[in-house]
Amino acid sequence: MEATEEKTVLVNGIDTDMLFSTIDLIKEKPEVAKFKFRAKNKWLAGTHSRATVEDFYGAGKEDRSRQETAFDLDEPPVLLGNNYGTNPVEYLLVALSGCLTTSLVAHAAARGITVKGVESRYEGDIDLRGFLGLSEYVPVGYSEIRVYFKIDADISDEDKEELVRMAQKYSPVFNTITKSAPVSVHLET
């Protein structure tokens, strides 16, 4: 008797069978879709702090399967720091880059589109008069963020544009930034 071997179908490195079975499970049990991600931060000195990410809640349970990952945050000397880490507003661009890319590649996989490569670059404009409290008319955060994608795939430019639209439509970070999720900040004693 011959054993049946099931092969995992990977498109862009994503197990599409698992993707679609996860979607079916969430349709059946919407509570499985609820996730809570967390981060911690500790000030070290000057403009240098360290953020950590480890556990999260998702798929109906706490997940502690990952090792703690640390992210050093600091400013360049021109902004009174020592370059011990990436600037926090740059981390925002990094988060946006990861989320848009993941969304693009995953939705391409779901459509059966093989992507050979994706590169993107991000630019954000900030006027420090807002941060320094010198003008109430200048935004404190980014006034504009621009994203540029290069996609290597055997599809038309129109299909590539559609993938970029899908990335924007389904990226949680993009939607959090552009639709301004409420953020409540509290003092813990």
mmCIF file of C-alpha atoms in Angstrom:
data_model
loop_
_atom_site.group_PDB
_atom_site.id
_atom_site.type_symbol
_atom_site.label_atom_id
_atom_site.label_comp_id
_atom_site.label_asym_id
_atom_site.label_seq_id
_atom_site.Cartn_x
_atom_site.Cartn_y
_atom_site.Cartn_z
ATOM 1 C CA MET A 1 0.000 0.000 0.000
ATOM 2 C CA GLU A 2 1.397 3.355 -1.027
ATOM 3 C CA ALA A 3 1.296 6.310 1.373
ATOM 4 C CA THR A 4 -0.369 9.443 0.061
ATOM 5 C CA GLU A 5 1.846 12.467 0.400
ATOM 6 C CA GLU A 6 0.134 15.830 0.403
ATOM 7 C CA LYS A 7 2.232 18.626 -0.992
ATOM 8 C CA THR A 8 2.077 22.103 0.427
ATOM 9 C CA VAL A 9 1.253 24.669 -2.239
ATOM 10 C CA LEU A 10 3.372 27.767 -1.772
ATOM 11 C CA VAL A 11 2.753 30.923 -3.784
ATOM 12 C CA ASN A 12 5.220 33.712 -2.969
ATOM 13 C CA GLY A 13 6.282 31.602 0.026
ATOM 14 C CA ILE A 14 2.736 31.578 1.413
ATOM 15 C CA ASP A 15 0.873 28.333 2.065
ATOM 16 C CA THR A 16 -2.304 29.170 0.142
ATOM 17 C CA ASP A 17 -4.164 26.073 1.373
ATOM 18 C CA MET A 18 -3.563 27.216 4.955
ATOM 19 C CA LEU A 19 -4.481 30.797 3.984
ATOM 20 C CA PHE A 20 -7.855 29.725 2.595
ATOM 21 C CA SER A 21 -8.543 27.296 5.469
ATOM 22 C CA THR A 22 -7.810 30.136 7.925
ATOM 23 C CA ILE A 23 -10.234 32.387 6.038
ATOM 24 C CA ASP A 24 -12.892 29.632 6.160
ATOM 25 C CA LEU A 25 -12.304 29.139 9.913
ATOM 26 C CA ILE A 26 -12.675 32.874 10.576
ATOM 27 C CA LYS A 27 -15.894 32.964 8.534
ATOM 28 C CA GLU A 28 -17.212 30.156 10.764
ATOM 29 C CA LYS A 29 -15.802 31.539 14.040
ATOM 30 C CA PRO A 30 -15.287 35.328 13.784
ATOM 31 C CA GLU A 31 -13.902 35.481 17.350
ATOM 32 C CA VAL A 32 -10.751 33.719 16.102
ATOM 33 C CA ALA A 33 -9.929 36.870 14.105
ATOM 34 C CA LYS A 34 -9.496 39.027 17.240
ATOM 35 C CA PHE A 35 -5.817 39.774 17.940
ATOM 36 C CA LYS A 36 -4.105 42.034 20.474
ATOM 37 C CA PHE A 37 -0.497 42.979 19.775
ATOM 38 C CA ARG A 38 1.710 44.562 22.436
ATOM 39 C CA ALA A 39 4.964 46.459 22.790
ATOM 40 C CA LYS A 40 6.875 47.805 25.767
ATOM 41 C CA ASN A 41 9.337 50.670 25.951
ATOM 42 C CA LYS A 42 11.945 51.742 28.500
ATOM 43 C CA TRP A 43 13.765 55.053 28.421
ATOM 44 C CA LEU A 44 17.545 54.586 28.690
ATOM 45 C CA ALA A 45 19.101 58.065 28.464
ATOM 46 C CA GLY A 46 18.731 61.256 26.474
ATOM 47 C CA THR A 47 16.693 60.454 23.369
ATOM 48 C CA HIS A 48 17.579 56.725 23.547
ATOM 49 C CA SER A 49 14.935 54.175 24.545
ATOM 50 C CA ARG A 50 14.421 50.478 23.899
ATOM 51 C CA ALA A 51 11.155 48.893 22.831
ATOM 52 C CA THR A 52 10.475 45.185 23.093
ATOM 53 C CA VAL A 53 7.942 42.879 21.484
ATOM 54 C CA GLU A 54 7.271 39.328 22.553
ATOM 55 C CA ASP A 55 3.839 37.895 23.257
ATOM 56 C CA PHE A 56 0.438 38.634 21.778
ATOM 57 C CA TYR A 57 -3.142 37.388 21.944
ATOM 58 C CA GLY A 58 -4.529 35.812 18.804
ATOM 59 C CA ALA A 59 -6.584 32.911 17.466
ATOM 60 C CA GLY A 60 -8.334 32.642 20.829
ATOM 61 C CA LYS A 61 -5.265 32.325 23.063
ATOM 62 C CA GLU A 62 -2.078 33.915 24.330
ATOM 63 C CA ASP A 63 0.910 33.245 22.070
ATOM 64 C CA ARG A 64 4.315 33.141 23.782
ATOM 65 C CA SER A 65 6.099 31.210 21.029
ATOM 66 C CA ARG A 66 8.534 33.995 20.126
ATOM 67 C CA GLN A 67 11.715 35.213 21.754
ATOM 68 C CA GLU A 68 11.670 38.828 22.880
ATOM 69 C CA THR A 69 12.814 41.191 20.117
ATOM 70 C CA ALA A 70 14.349 44.546 21.052
ATOM 71 C CA PHE A 71 14.277 47.736 19.004
ATOM 72 C CA ASP A 72 16.579 50.595 19.961
ATOM 73 C CA LEU A 73 15.153 54.024 19.299
ATOM 74 C CA ASP A 74 17.226 57.195 19.202
ATOM 75 C CA GLU A 75 17.662 60.410 17.282
ATOM 76 C CA PRO A 76 20.599 61.458 15.122
ATOM 77 C CA PRO A 77 22.942 64.102 16.613
ATOM 78 C CA VAL A 78 21.215 66.870 14.666
ATOM 79 C CA LEU A 79 18.119 66.016 16.738
ATOM 80 C CA LEU A 80 20.111 65.754 20.026
ATOM 81 C CA GLY A 81 20.607 61.965 19.925
ATOM 82 C CA ASN A 82 23.540 59.606 19.466
ATOM 83 C CA ASN A 83 22.316 57.320 16.675
ATOM 84 C CA TYR A 84 21.885 54.397 19.091
ATOM 85 C CA GLY A 85 18.849 53.345 17.147
ATOM 86 C CA THR A 86 16.347 54.201 14.501
ATOM 87 C CA ASN A 87 14.284 57.360 14.838
ATOM 88 C CA PRO A 88 10.715 56.569 16.039
ATOM 89 C CA VAL A 89 9.126 58.186 12.993
ATOM 90 C CA GLU A 90 11.377 56.034 10.808
ATOM 91 C CA TYR A 91 10.020 52.984 12.649
ATOM 92 C CA LEU A 92 6.573 54.118 11.573
ATOM 93 C CA LEU A 93 7.766 54.018 7.951
ATOM 94 C CA VAL A 94 9.348 50.610 8.573
ATOM 95 C CA ALA A 95 6.072 49.276 10.013
ATOM 96 C CA LEU A 96 4.201 50.665 7.029
ATOM 97 C CA SER A 97 6.702 49.084 4.626
ATOM 98 C CA GLY A 98 6.388 45.639 6.196
ATOM 99 C CA CYS A 99 2.613 45.735 6.341
ATOM 100 C CA LEU A 100 2.073 47.003 2.791
ATOM 101 C CA THR A 101 4.553 44.468 1.403
ATOM 102 C CA THR A 102 3.033 41.564 3.342
ATOM 103 C CA SER A 103 -0.477 42.574 2.289
ATOM 104 C CA LEU A 104 0.578 42.892 -1.352
ATOM 105 C CA VAL A 105 2.365 39.537 -1.485
ATOM 106 C CA ALA A 106 -0.356 37.663 0.440
ATOM 107 C CA HIS A 107 -3.151 38.988 -1.769
ATOM 108 C CA ALA A 108 -1.095 38.207 -4.866
ATOM 109 C CA ALA A 109 -0.673 34.636 -3.552
ATOM 110 C CA ALA A 110 -4.415 34.353 -2.906
ATOM 111 C CA ARG A 111 -5.001 35.304 -6.555
ATOM 112 C CA GLY A 112 -2.385 32.811 -7.740
ATOM 113 C CA ILE A 113 -0.014 35.560 -8.911
ATOM 114 C CA THR A 114 3.652 34.656 -8.534
ATOM 115 C CA VAL A 115 5.709 37.637 -7.462
ATOM 116 C CA LYS A 116 9.439 37.414 -8.192
ATOM 117 C CA GLY A 117 10.360 40.545 -6.256
ATOM 118 C CA VAL A 118 8.955 43.582 -4.493
ATOM 119 C CA GLU A 119 10.877 46.660 -3.463
ATOM 120 C CA SER A 120 9.477 49.827 -2.019
ATOM 121 C CA ARG A 121 10.753 53.090 -0.619
ATOM 122 C CA TYR A 122 9.132 55.494 1.821
ATOM 123 C CA GLU A 123 9.447 59.222 2.412
ATOM 124 C CA GLY A 124 7.750 61.257 5.104
ATOM 125 C CA ASP A 125 7.748 65.030 5.584
ATOM 126 C CA ILE A 126 7.932 66.495 9.086
ATOM 127 C CA ASP A 127 8.256 70.149 10.065
ATOM 128 C CA LEU A 128 9.885 70.277 13.531
ATOM 129 C CA ARG A 129 8.069 73.505 14.395
ATOM 130 C CA GLY A 130 5.113 71.273 15.331
ATOM 131 C CA PHE A 131 7.182 68.968 17.604
ATOM 132 C CA LEU A 132 8.942 71.931 19.237
ATOM 133 C CA GLY A 133 5.657 73.728 19.906
ATOM 134 C CA LEU A 134 6.683 76.735 17.846
ATOM 135 C CA SER A 135 3.523 76.813 15.744
ATOM 136 C CA GLU A 136 0.054 75.508 16.424
ATOM 137 C CA TYR A 137 -0.583 75.544 12.681
ATOM 138 C CA VAL A 138 2.144 73.031 11.824
ATOM 139 C CA PRO A 139 1.263 69.326 12.266
ATOM 140 C CA VAL A 140 3.280 67.542 14.981
ATOM 141 C CA GLY A 141 3.573 64.373 12.912
ATOM 142 C CA TYR A 142 4.083 63.611 9.274
ATOM 143 C CA SER A 143 2.311 66.031 6.958
ATOM 144 C CA GLU A 144 2.661 63.593 4.045
ATOM 145 C CA ILE A 145 4.037 60.109 3.425
ATOM 146 C CA ARG A 146 4.906 58.908 -0.082
ATOM 147 C CA VAL A 147 5.367 55.242 -1.034
ATOM 148 C CA TYR A 148 6.886 53.933 -4.271
ATOM 149 C CA PHE A 149 6.660 50.263 -5.295
ATOM 150 C CA LYS A 150 8.609 48.206 -7.834
ATOM 151 C CA ILE A 151 7.036 44.818 -8.525
ATOM 152 C CA ASP A 152 8.725 42.068 -10.524
ATOM 153 C CA ALA A 153 5.993 39.729 -11.791
ATOM 154 C CA ASP A 154 4.799 38.455 -15.147
ATOM 155 C CA ILE A 155 1.602 40.520 -15.073
ATOM 156 C CA SER A 156 0.475 43.761 -16.710
ATOM 157 C CA ASP A 157 1.151 47.188 -15.218
ATOM 158 C CA GLU A 158 -2.599 47.429 -14.551
ATOM 159 C CA ASP A 159 -2.441 44.222 -12.508
ATOM 160 C CA LYS A 160 0.560 45.597 -10.594
ATOM 161 C CA GLU A 161 -1.426 48.766 -9.870
ATOM 162 C CA GLU A 162 -4.264 46.547 -8.616
ATOM 163 C CA LEU A 163 -1.843 44.754 -6.253
ATOM 164 C CA VAL A 164 -0.723 48.127 -4.885
ATOM 165 C CA ARG A 165 -4.388 49.090 -4.348
ATOM 166 C CA MET A 166 -5.020 45.741 -2.604
ATOM 167 C CA ALA A 167 -2.013 46.349 -0.333
ATOM 168 C CA GLN A 168 -3.470 49.697 0.719
ATOM 169 C CA LYS A 169 -6.965 48.309 1.147
ATOM 170 C CA TYR A 170 -5.909 45.409 3.394
ATOM 171 C CA SER A 171 -2.834 46.709 5.245
ATOM 172 C CA PRO A 172 -3.687 47.206 8.949
ATOM 173 C CA VAL A 173 -0.827 49.691 9.420
ATOM 174 C CA PHE A 174 -1.795 51.711 6.341
ATOM 175 C CA ASN A 175 -5.403 51.849 7.497
ATOM 176 C CA THR A 176 -4.420 52.711 11.081
ATOM 177 C CA ILE A 177 -2.354 55.650 9.821
ATOM 178 C CA THR A 178 -4.771 56.927 7.199
ATOM 179 C CA LYS A 179 -7.950 56.444 9.229
ATOM 180 C CA SER A 180 -6.507 57.632 12.545
ATOM 181 C CA ALA A 181 -7.297 54.906 15.076
ATOM 182 C CA PRO A 182 -8.025 56.337 18.512
ATOM 183 C CA VAL A 183 -5.028 56.088 20.845
ATOM 184 C CA SER A 184 -5.635 56.463 24.578
ATOM 185 C CA VAL A 185 -2.613 57.188 26.771
ATOM 186 C CA HIS A 186 -2.786 56.623 30.546
ATOM 187 C CA LEU A 187 -0.536 57.099 33.551
ATOM 188 C CA GLU A 188 0.068 53.862 35.462
ATOM 189 C CA THR A 189 0.978 54.263 39.120
#
